[in-house]
Coordinates of C-alpha atoms in Angstrom, one line a residue:
X1 CA 101.4 63.0 38.9
X2 CA 97.9 61.5 38.2
X3 CA 95.8 62.2 35.2
X4 CA 92.3 61.8 33.7
X5 CA 93.4 61.5 30.1
X6 CA 91.7 58.1 29.5
X7 CA 88.4 59.2 31.1
X8 CA 88.3 62.5 29.1
X9 CA 89.5 60.9 25.9
X10 CA 86.6 58.4 26.2
X11 CA 84.2 61.3 26.8
X12 CA 85.0 62.7 23.4
X13 CA 85.2 59.4 21.6
X14 CA 88.9 59.6 20.9
X15 CA 91.3 56.7 20.6
X16 CA 94.8 56.9 21.9
X17 CA 95.9 57.2 18.3
X18 CA 93.4 60.1 17.7
X19 CA 94.7 62.0 20.7
X20 CA 98.3 61.4 19.8
X21 CA 97.7 62.7 16.3
X22 CA 95.9 65.8 17.6
X23 CA 98.7 66.7 20.0
X24 CA 101.5 65.7 17.7
X25 CA 103.0 62.8 19.7
X26 CA 103.3 59.0 19.2
X27 CA 100.5 56.8 20.5
X28 CA 103.1 55.2 22.9
X29 CA 103.4 58.6 24.7
X30 CA 99.7 58.6 25.4
X31 CA 99.9 55.0 26.6
X32 CA 102.7 56.0 29.1
X33 CA 100.8 59.1 30.2
X34 CA 97.6 57.1 30.9
X35 CA 99.6 54.6 32.9
X36 CA 101.3 57.4 35.0
X37 CA 104.7 56.3 33.7
X38 CA 105.5 59.7 32.1
X39 CA 105.1 63.3 33.1
X40 CA 104.4 65.6 30.2
X41 CA 106.1 68.9 29.5
X42 CA 104.0 72.0 30.3
X43 CA 103.5 72.5 26.5
X44 CA 102.2 68.9 26.0
X45 CA 100.0 69.1 29.1
X46 CA 98.5 72.4 27.7
X47 CA 97.9 70.8 24.3
X48 CA 96.3 67.7 25.8
X49 CA 94.0 69.8 28.1
X50 CA 93.1 72.1 25.2
X51 CA 92.3 69.1 22.9
X52 CA 90.1 67.6 25.7
X53 CA 88.3 70.9 26.3
X54 CA 89.6 71.1 29.8
X55 CA 92.0 73.1 32.0
X56 CA 95.4 71.6 32.8
X57 CA 94.4 71.1 36.5
X58 CA 91.3 69.2 35.4
X59 CA 93.4 66.7 33.5
X60 CA 96.5 66.5 35.7
X61 CA 96.9 66.5 39.5
X62 CA 99.6 66.0 42.1
X63 CA 97.3 64.1 44.5
X64 CA 100.1 61.7 45.4
X65 CA 102.1 64.6 47.1
X66 CA 100.9 65.9 50.4
X67 CA 99.9 69.6 50.3
X68 CA 99.7 69.8 46.6
X69 CA 96.3 68.2 46.0
X70 CA 94.2 71.1 47.2
X71 CA 93.9 74.1 49.4
X72 CA 96.0 74.4 52.4
X73 CA 93.8 74.2 55.5
X74 CA 96.6 74.5 58.1
X75 CA 96.6 77.5 60.5

């Protein structure tokens, strides 16, 4: 799973520590998420997206798995 946490966090001027505090996790969790080393629970993904004023699918994507990154164009 890929994510745009670092990009969106920077847009709002949040440090990793700020975001961690706002979503009630340790800073290390944010570090692991940003490095694609950890997949969040649905609850955490929702809290992160909400905090970053985004939809979950704007923050997280499955671009590394064929067929899950966008609309299916097969006939």
